[in-house]
PDB file of N, CA and C in Angstrom:
ATOM      1  N   UNK G   1     154.662 244.854  83.153  1.00 48.00           N
ATOM      2  CA  UNK G   1     155.973 244.367  83.536  1.00 48.00           C
ATOM      3  C   UNK G   1     156.032 244.193  85.049  1.00 48.00           C
ATOM      4  N   UNK G   2     156.653 243.147  85.481  1.00 51.00           N
ATOM      5  CA  UNK G   2     156.830 242.908  86.905  1.00 51.00           C
ATOM      6  C   UNK G   2     158.294 242.626  87.175  1.00 51.00           C
ATOM      7  N   UNK G   3     158.715 242.876  88.380  1.00 52.00           N
ATOM      8  CA  UNK G   3     160.104 242.605  88.732  1.00 52.00           C
ATOM      9  C   UNK G   3     160.294 241.109  88.911  1.00 52.00           C
ATOM     10  N   UNK G   4     161.341 240.577  88.337  1.00 54.00           N
ATOM     11  CA  UNK G   4     161.668 239.167  88.504  1.00 54.00           C
ATOM     12  C   UNK G   4     162.997 239.095  89.232  1.00 54.00           C
ATOM     13  N   UNK G   5     164.045 238.725  88.517  1.00 56.00           N
ATOM     14  CA  UNK G   5     165.383 238.732  89.094  1.00 56.00           C
ATOM     15  C   UNK G   5     165.962 240.114  88.872  1.00 56.00           C
ATOM     16  N   UNK G   6     166.996 240.188  88.051  1.00 68.00           N
ATOM     17  CA  UNK G   6     167.630 241.467  87.744  1.00 68.00           C
ATOM     18  C   UNK G   6     166.943 242.156  86.571  1.00 68.00           C
ATOM     19  N   UNK G   7     166.060 241.451  85.881  1.00 83.00           N
ATOM     20  CA  UNK G   7     165.408 241.973  84.687  1.00 83.00           C
ATOM     21  C   UNK G   7     163.940 242.280  84.959  1.00 83.00           C
ATOM     22  N   UNK G   8     163.376 243.175  84.151  1.00 89.00           N
ATOM     23  CA  UNK G   8     161.933 243.372  84.190  1.00 89.00           C
ATOM     24  C   UNK G   8     161.284 242.214  83.455  1.00 89.00           C
ATOM     25  N   UNK G   9     160.238 241.691  84.036  1.00 93.00           N
ATOM     26  CA  UNK G   9     159.554 240.530  83.476  1.00 93.00           C
ATOM     27  C   UNK G   9     158.197 240.913  82.925  1.00 93.00           C
ATOM     28  N   UNK G  10     157.799 240.187  81.897  1.00 94.00           N
ATOM     29  CA  UNK G  10     156.460 240.316  81.336  1.00 94.00           C
ATOM     30  C   UNK G  10     155.667 239.082  81.745  1.00 94.00           C
ATOM     31  N   UNK G  11     154.504 239.282  82.331  1.00 96.00           N
ATOM     32  CA  UNK G  11     153.667 238.154  82.698  1.00 96.00           C
ATOM     33  C   UNK G  11     153.182 237.455  81.440  1.00 96.00           C
ATOM     34  N   UNK G  12     153.078 236.130  81.526  1.00 96.00           N
ATOM     35  CA  UNK G  12     152.629 235.332  80.385  1.00 96.00           C
ATOM     36  C   UNK G  12     151.490 234.419  80.821  1.00 96.00           C
ATOM     37  N   UNK G  13     150.725 233.969  79.833  1.00 94.00           N
ATOM     38  CA  UNK G  13     149.653 233.011  80.092  1.00 94.00           C
ATOM     39  C   UNK G  13     150.235 231.616  79.945  1.00 94.00           C
ATOM     40  N   UNK G  14     150.358 230.932  81.059  1.00 95.00           N
ATOM     41  CA  UNK G  14     150.942 229.595  81.062  1.00 95.00           C
ATOM     42  C   UNK G  14     150.561 228.917  82.365  1.00 95.00           C
ATOM     43  N   UNK G  15     150.371 227.614  82.317  1.00 95.00           N
ATOM     44  CA  UNK G  15     150.050 226.882  83.539  1.00 95.00           C
ATOM     45  C   UNK G  15     151.281 226.702  84.420  1.00 95.00           C
ATOM     46  N   UNK G  16     152.478 226.798  83.843  1.00 94.00           N
ATOM     47  CA  UNK G  16     153.725 226.616  84.600  1.00 94.00           C
ATOM     48  C   UNK G  16     154.520 227.892  84.795  1.00 94.00           C
ATOM     49  N   UNK G  17     154.568 228.732  83.763  1.00 97.00           N
ATOM     50  CA  UNK G  17     155.432 229.910  83.761  1.00 97.00           C
ATOM     51  C   UNK G  17     154.633 231.153  84.143  1.00 97.00           C
ATOM     52  N   UNK G  18     155.154 231.906  85.113  1.00 97.00           N
ATOM     53  CA  UNK G  18     154.494 233.134  85.569  1.00 97.00           C
ATOM     54  C   UNK G  18     154.904 234.326  84.719  1.00 97.00           C
ATOM     55  N   UNK G  19     156.238 234.466  84.480  1.00 96.00           N
ATOM     56  CA  UNK G  19     156.727 235.619  83.730  1.00 96.00           C
ATOM     57  C   UNK G  19     158.071 235.310  83.092  1.00 96.00           C
ATOM     58  N   UNK G  20     158.418 236.156  82.106  1.00 97.00           N
ATOM     59  CA  UNK G  20     159.661 235.993  81.358  1.00 97.00           C
ATOM     60  C   UNK G  20     160.343 237.350  81.257  1.00 97.00           C
ATOM     61  N   UNK G  21     161.638 237.370  81.500  1.00 96.00           N
ATOM     62  CA  UNK G  21     162.442 238.571  81.315  1.00 96.00           C
ATOM     63  C   UNK G  21     163.557 238.272  80.334  1.00 96.00           C
ATOM     64  N   UNK G  22     163.982 239.298  79.600  1.00 96.00           N
ATOM     65  CA  UNK G  22     165.046 239.085  78.622  1.00 96.00           C
ATOM     66  C   UNK G  22     165.889 240.338  78.464  1.00 96.00           C
ATOM     67  N   UNK G  23     167.199 240.166  78.363  1.00 95.00           N
ATOM     68  CA  UNK G  23     168.124 241.244  78.040  1.00 95.00           C
ATOM     69  C   UNK G  23     168.793 240.899  76.722  1.00 95.00           C
ATOM     70  N   UNK G  24     168.461 241.666  75.682  1.00 93.00           N
ATOM     71  CA  UNK G  24     169.071 241.416  74.383  1.00 93.00           C
ATOM     72  C   UNK G  24     170.565 241.726  74.415  1.00 93.00           C
ATOM     73  N   UNK G  25     170.953 242.764  75.149  1.00 92.00           N
ATOM     74  CA  UNK G  25     172.367 243.149  75.230  1.00 92.00           C
ATOM     75  C   UNK G  25     173.210 242.043  75.863  1.00 92.00           C
ATOM     76  N   UNK G  26     172.665 241.400  76.905  1.00 93.00           N
ATOM     77  CA  UNK G  26     173.402 240.353  77.620  1.00 93.00           C
ATOM     78  C   UNK G  26     173.046 238.943  77.163  1.00 93.00           C
ATOM     79  N   UNK G  27     171.999 238.838  76.324  1.00 95.00           N
ATOM     80  CA  UNK G  27     171.498 237.531  75.861  1.00 95.00           C
ATOM     81  C   UNK G  27     171.138 236.632  77.035  1.00 95.00           C
ATOM     82  N   UNK G  28     170.445 237.227  78.005  1.00 96.00           N
ATOM     83  CA  UNK G  28     170.034 236.524  79.220  1.00 96.00           C
ATOM     84  C   UNK G  28     168.513 236.406  79.241  1.00 96.00           C
ATOM     85  N   UNK G  29     168.040 235.188  79.465  1.00 97.00           N
ATOM     86  CA  UNK G  29     166.620 234.908  79.578  1.00 97.00           C
ATOM     87  C   UNK G  29     166.333 234.482  81.011  1.00 97.00           C
ATOM     88  N   UNK G  30     165.365 235.123  81.655  1.00 96.00           N
ATOM     89  CA  UNK G  30     164.928 234.706  82.984  1.00 96.00           C
ATOM     90  C   UNK G  30     163.509 234.187  82.881  1.00 96.00           C
ATOM     91  N   UNK G  31     163.265 233.078  83.569  1.00 97.00           N
ATOM     92  CA  UNK G  31     161.935 232.480  83.572  1.00 97.00           C
ATOM     93  C   UNK G  31     161.514 232.260  85.019  1.00 97.00           C
ATOM     94  N   UNK G  32     160.385 232.879  85.392  1.00 96.00           N
ATOM     95  CA  UNK G  32     159.819 232.714  86.728  1.00 96.00           C
ATOM     96  C   UNK G  32     158.629 231.766  86.625  1.00 96.00           C
ATOM     97  N   UNK G  33     158.603 230.782  87.496  1.00 96.00           N
ATOM     98  CA  UNK G  33     157.544 229.784  87.489  1.00 96.00           C
ATOM     99  C   UNK G  33     156.528 230.073  88.592  1.00 96.00           C
ATOM    100  N   UNK G  34     155.318 229.562  88.419  1.00 96.00           N
ATOM    101  CA  UNK G  34     154.280 229.740  89.432  1.00 96.00           C
ATOM    102  C   UNK G  34     154.700 229.132  90.770  1.00 96.00           C
ATOM    103  N   UNK G  35     155.593 228.175  90.742  1.00 95.00           N
ATOM    104  CA  UNK G  35     156.081 227.529  91.968  1.00 95.00           C
ATOM    105  C   UNK G  35     156.948 228.465  92.803  1.00 95.00           C
ATOM    106  N   UNK G  36     157.407 229.557  92.193  1.00 94.00           N
ATOM    107  CA  UNK G  36     158.306 230.486  92.871  1.00 94.00           C
ATOM    108  C   UNK G  36     159.745 230.368  92.405  1.00 94.00           C
ATOM    109  N   UNK G  37     160.063 229.314  91.668  1.00 95.00           N
ATOM    110  CA  UNK G  37     161.422 229.131  91.157  1.00 95.00           C
ATOM    111  C   UNK G  37     161.713 230.152  90.063  1.00 95.00           C
ATOM    112  N   UNK G  38     162.952 230.610  90.030  1.00 95.00           N
ATOM    113  CA  UNK G  38     163.397 231.572  89.016  1.00 95.00           C
ATOM    114  C   UNK G  38     164.702 231.061  88.429  1.00 95.00           C
ATOM    115  N   UNK G  39     164.735 230.907  87.112  1.00 96.00           N
ATOM    116  CA  UNK G  39     165.915 230.407  86.418  1.00 96.00           C
ATOM    117  C   UNK G  39     166.436 231.451  85.449  1.00 96.00           C
ATOM    118  N   UNK G  40     167.759 231.483  85.295  1.00 96.00           N
ATOM    119  CA  UNK G  40     168.408 232.365  84.330  1.00 96.00           C
ATOM    120  C   UNK G  40     169.159 231.502  83.323  1.00 96.00           C
ATOM    121  N   UNK G  41     168.864 231.727  82.045  1.00 97.00           N
ATOM    122  CA  UNK G  41     169.519 231.022  80.939  1.00 97.00           C
ATOM    123  C   UNK G  41     170.434 232.012  80.226  1.00 97.00           C
ATOM    124  N   UNK G  42     171.666 231.599  79.959  1.00 96.00           N
ATOM    125  CA  UNK G  42     172.654 232.468  79.327  1.00 96.00           C
ATOM    126  C   UNK G  42     172.827 232.144  77.844  1.00 96.00           C
ATOM    127  N   UNK G  43     173.300 233.138  77.090  1.00 97.00           N
ATOM    128  CA  UNK G  43     173.616 232.998  75.657  1.00 97.00           C
ATOM    129  C   UNK G  43     172.399 232.675  74.799  1.00 97.00           C
ATOM    130  N   UNK G  44     171.236 233.172  75.203  1.00 98.00           N
ATOM    131  CA  UNK G  44     169.997 232.903  74.465  1.00 98.00           C
ATOM    132  C   UNK G  44     169.797 233.997  73.408  1.00 98.00           C
ATOM    133  N   UNK G  45     169.727 233.618  72.128  1.00 98.00           N
ATOM    134  CA  UNK G  45     169.524 234.612  71.070  1.00 98.00           C
ATOM    135  C   UNK G  45     168.148 235.281  71.163  1.00 98.00           C
ATOM    136  N   UNK G  46     168.068 236.488  70.651  1.00 97.00           N
ATOM    137  CA  UNK G  46     166.818 237.252  70.692  1.00 97.00           C
ATOM    138  C   UNK G  46     165.687 236.533  69.962  1.00 97.00           C
ATOM    139  N   UNK G  47     166.003 235.818  68.873  1.00 98.00           N
ATOM    140  CA  UNK G  47     164.933 235.133  68.139  1.00 98.00           C
ATOM    141  C   UNK G  47     164.326 233.997  68.951  1.00 98.00           C
ATOM    142  N   UNK G  48     165.096 233.381  69.831  1.00 98.00           N
ATOM    143  CA  UNK G  48     164.561 232.331  70.696  1.00 98.00           C
ATOM    144  C   UNK G  48     163.607 232.952  71.720  1.00 98.00           C
ATOM    145  N   UNK G  49     163.993 234.095  72.279  1.00 98.00           N
ATOM    146  CA  UNK G  49     163.095 234.795  73.203  1.00 98.00           C
ATOM    147  C   UNK G  49     161.801 235.193  72.499  1.00 98.00           C
ATOM    148  N   UNK G  50     161.905 235.744  71.297  1.00 97.00           N
ATOM    149  CA  UNK G  50     160.718 236.145  70.544  1.00 97.00           C
ATOM    150  C   UNK G  50     159.813 234.957  70.254  1.00 97.00           C
ATOM    151  N   UNK G  51     160.406 233.842  69.879  1.00 98.00           N
ATOM    152  CA  UNK G  51     159.622 232.637  69.592  1.00 98.00           C
ATOM    153  C   UNK G  51     158.950 232.109  70.858  1.00 98.00           C
ATOM    154  N   UNK G  52     159.644 232.173  71.986  1.00 98.00           N
ATOM    155  CA  UNK G  52     159.048 231.754  73.255  1.00 98.00           C
ATOM    156  C   UNK G  52     157.820 232.600  73.567  1.00 98.00           C
ATOM    157  N   UNK G  53     157.953 233.902  73.416  1.00 97.00           N
ATOM    158  CA  UNK G  53     156.851 234.799  73.735  1.00 97.00           C
ATOM    159  C   UNK G  53     155.669 234.611  72.779  1.00 97.00           C
ATOM    160  N   UNK G  54     155.928 234.164  71.555  1.00 97.00           N
ATOM    161  CA  UNK G  54     154.871 233.949  70.568  1.00 97.00           C
ATOM    162  C   UNK G  54     154.264 232.550  70.637  1.00 97.00           C
ATOM    163  N   UNK G  55     154.923 231.640  71.345  1.00 97.00           N
ATOM    164  CA  UNK G  55     154.468 230.249  71.392  1.00 97.00           C
ATOM    165  C   UNK G  55     153.125 230.122  72.108  1.00 97.00           C
ATOM    166  N   UNK G  56     152.280 229.254  71.584  1.00 96.00           N
ATOM    167  CA  UNK G  56     150.979 229.030  72.227  1.00 96.00           C
ATOM    168  C   UNK G  56     151.157 228.289  73.549  1.00 96.00           C
ATOM    169  N   UNK G  57     152.184 227.451  73.645  1.00 97.00           N
ATOM    170  CA  UNK G  57     152.508 226.763  74.896  1.00 97.00           C
ATOM    171  C   UNK G  57     153.926 227.153  75.305  1.00 97.00           C
ATOM    172  N   UNK G  58     154.023 228.072  76.246  1.00 97.00           N
ATOM    173  CA  UNK G  58     155.333 228.556  76.701  1.00 97.00           C
ATOM    174  C   UNK G  58     156.141 227.428  77.341  1.00 97.00           C
ATOM    175  N   UNK G  59     155.482 226.603  78.158  1.00 96.00           N
ATOM    176  CA  UNK G  59     156.172 225.516  78.839  1.00 96.00           C
ATOM    177  C   UNK G  59     156.740 224.493  77.873  1.00 96.00           C
ATOM    178  N   UNK G  60     155.964 224.136  76.867  1.00 97.00           N
ATOM    179  CA  UNK G  60     156.439 223.171  75.863  1.00 97.00           C
ATOM    180  C   UNK G  60     157.598 223.743  75.063  1.00 97.00           C
ATOM    181  N   UNK G  61     157.500 225.018  74.690  1.00 98.00           N
ATOM    182  CA  UNK G  61     158.585 225.658  73.950  1.00 98.00           C
ATOM    183  C   UNK G  61     159.854 225.670  74.791  1.00 98.00           C
ATOM    184  N   UNK G  62     159.729 226.061  76.059  1.00 98.00           N
ATOM    185  CA  UNK G  62     160.886 226.111  76.949  1.00 98.00           C
ATOM    186  C   UNK G  62     161.543 224.740  77.054  1.00 98.00           C
ATOM    187  N   UNK G  63     160.736 223.709  77.250  1.00 97.00           N
ATOM    188  CA  UNK G  63     161.265 222.349  77.386  1.00 97.00           C
ATOM    189  C   UNK G  63     161.952 221.879  76.107  1.00 97.00           C
ATOM    190  N   UNK G  64     161.413 222.257  74.962  1.00 97.00           N
ATOM    191  CA  UNK G  64     161.933 221.748  73.697  1.00 97.00           C
ATOM    192  C   UNK G  64     163.111 222.539  73.143  1.00 97.00           C
ATOM    193  N   UNK G  65     163.086 223.871  73.326  1.00 98.00           N
ATOM    194  CA  UNK G  65     164.071 224.705  72.648  1.00 98.00           C
ATOM    195  C   UNK G  65     165.035 225.470  73.552  1.00 98.00           C
ATOM    196  N   UNK G  66     164.817 225.419  74.870  1.00 98.00           N
ATOM    197  CA  UNK G  66     165.691 226.173  75.775  1.00 98.00           C
ATOM    198  C   UNK G  66     166.394 225.246  76.763  1.00 98.00           C
ATOM    199  N   UNK G  67     165.632 224.454  77.500  1.00 96.00           N
ATOM    200  CA  UNK G  67     166.232 223.556  78.498  1.00 96.00           C
ATOM    201  C   UNK G  67     167.172 222.573  77.819  1.00 96.00           C
ATOM    202  N   UNK G  68     168.363 222.440  78.379  1.00 95.00           N
ATOM    203  CA  UNK G  68     169.349 221.518  77.835  1.00 95.00           C
ATOM    204  C   UNK G  68     170.155 222.074  76.669  1.00 95.00           C
ATOM    205  N   UNK G  69     169.779 223.262  76.184  1.00 97.00           N
ATOM    206  CA  UNK G  69     170.494 223.865  75.052  1.00 97.00           C
ATOM    207  C   UNK G  69     171.343 225.058  75.469  1.00 97.00           C
ATOM    208  N   UNK G  70     170.963 225.689  76.577  1.00 98.00           N
ATOM    209  CA  UNK G  70     171.668 226.889  77.043  1.00 98.00           C
ATOM    210  C   UNK G  70     172.074 226.709  78.498  1.00 98.00           C
ATOM    211  N   UNK G  71     173.255 227.225  78.862  1.00 97.00           N
ATOM    212  CA  UNK G  71     173.670 227.129  80.269  1.00 97.00           C
ATOM    213  C   UNK G  71     172.692 227.907  81.149  1.00 97.00           C
ATOM    214  N   UNK G  72     172.436 227.372  82.337  1.00 96.00           N
ATOM    215  CA  UNK G  72     171.471 228.016  83.218  1.00 96.00           C
ATOM    216  C   UNK G  72     171.875 227.855  84.666  1.00 96.00           C
ATOM    217  N   UNK G  73     171.251 228.631  85.521  1.00 94.00           N
ATOM    218  CA  UNK G  73     171.344 228.399  86.956  1.00 94.00           C
ATOM    219  C   UNK G  73     170.076 228.894  87.610  1.00 94.00           C
ATOM    220  N   UNK G  74     169.770 228.290  88.730  1.00 95.00           N
ATOM    221  CA  UNK G  74     168.590 228.676  89.483  1.00 95.00           C
ATOM    222  C   UNK G  74     168.936 229.874  90.349  1.00 95.00           C
ATOM    223  N   UNK G  75     168.133 230.922  90.226  1.00 91.00           N
ATOM    224  CA  UNK G  75     168.381 232.144  91.001  1.00 91.00           C
ATOM    225  C   UNK G  75     167.685 232.064  92.347  1.00 91.00           C
ATOM    226  N   UNK G  76     166.466 231.554  92.375  1.00 83.00           N
ATOM    227  CA  UNK G  76     165.730 231.422  93.638  1.00 83.00           C
ATOM    228  C   UNK G  76     164.763 230.262  93.548  1.00 83.00           C
ATOM    229  N   UNK G  77     164.271 229.847  94.713  1.00 69.00           N
ATOM    230  CA  UNK G  77     163.342 228.729  94.732  1.00 69.00           C
ATOM    231  C   UNK G  77     161.967 229.164  95.103  1.00 69.00           C
TER     232      UNK G  77
END
């Protein structure tokens, strides 16, 4: 686990994504990119987080099932 934003992050194997953090209680997903950008997605169900972590391509899953579906904001660049 590594520190990301407000959540503890788990490093992932991805060409774009460095780590992912999730709070089931708050339904908040944080995604840290290798570029240094950190995004927080709100109202994300636990099953979506689980599917992201199990996906063979984290970036493709994020683009298809998270981006544009959940409210988000950039925490840092």
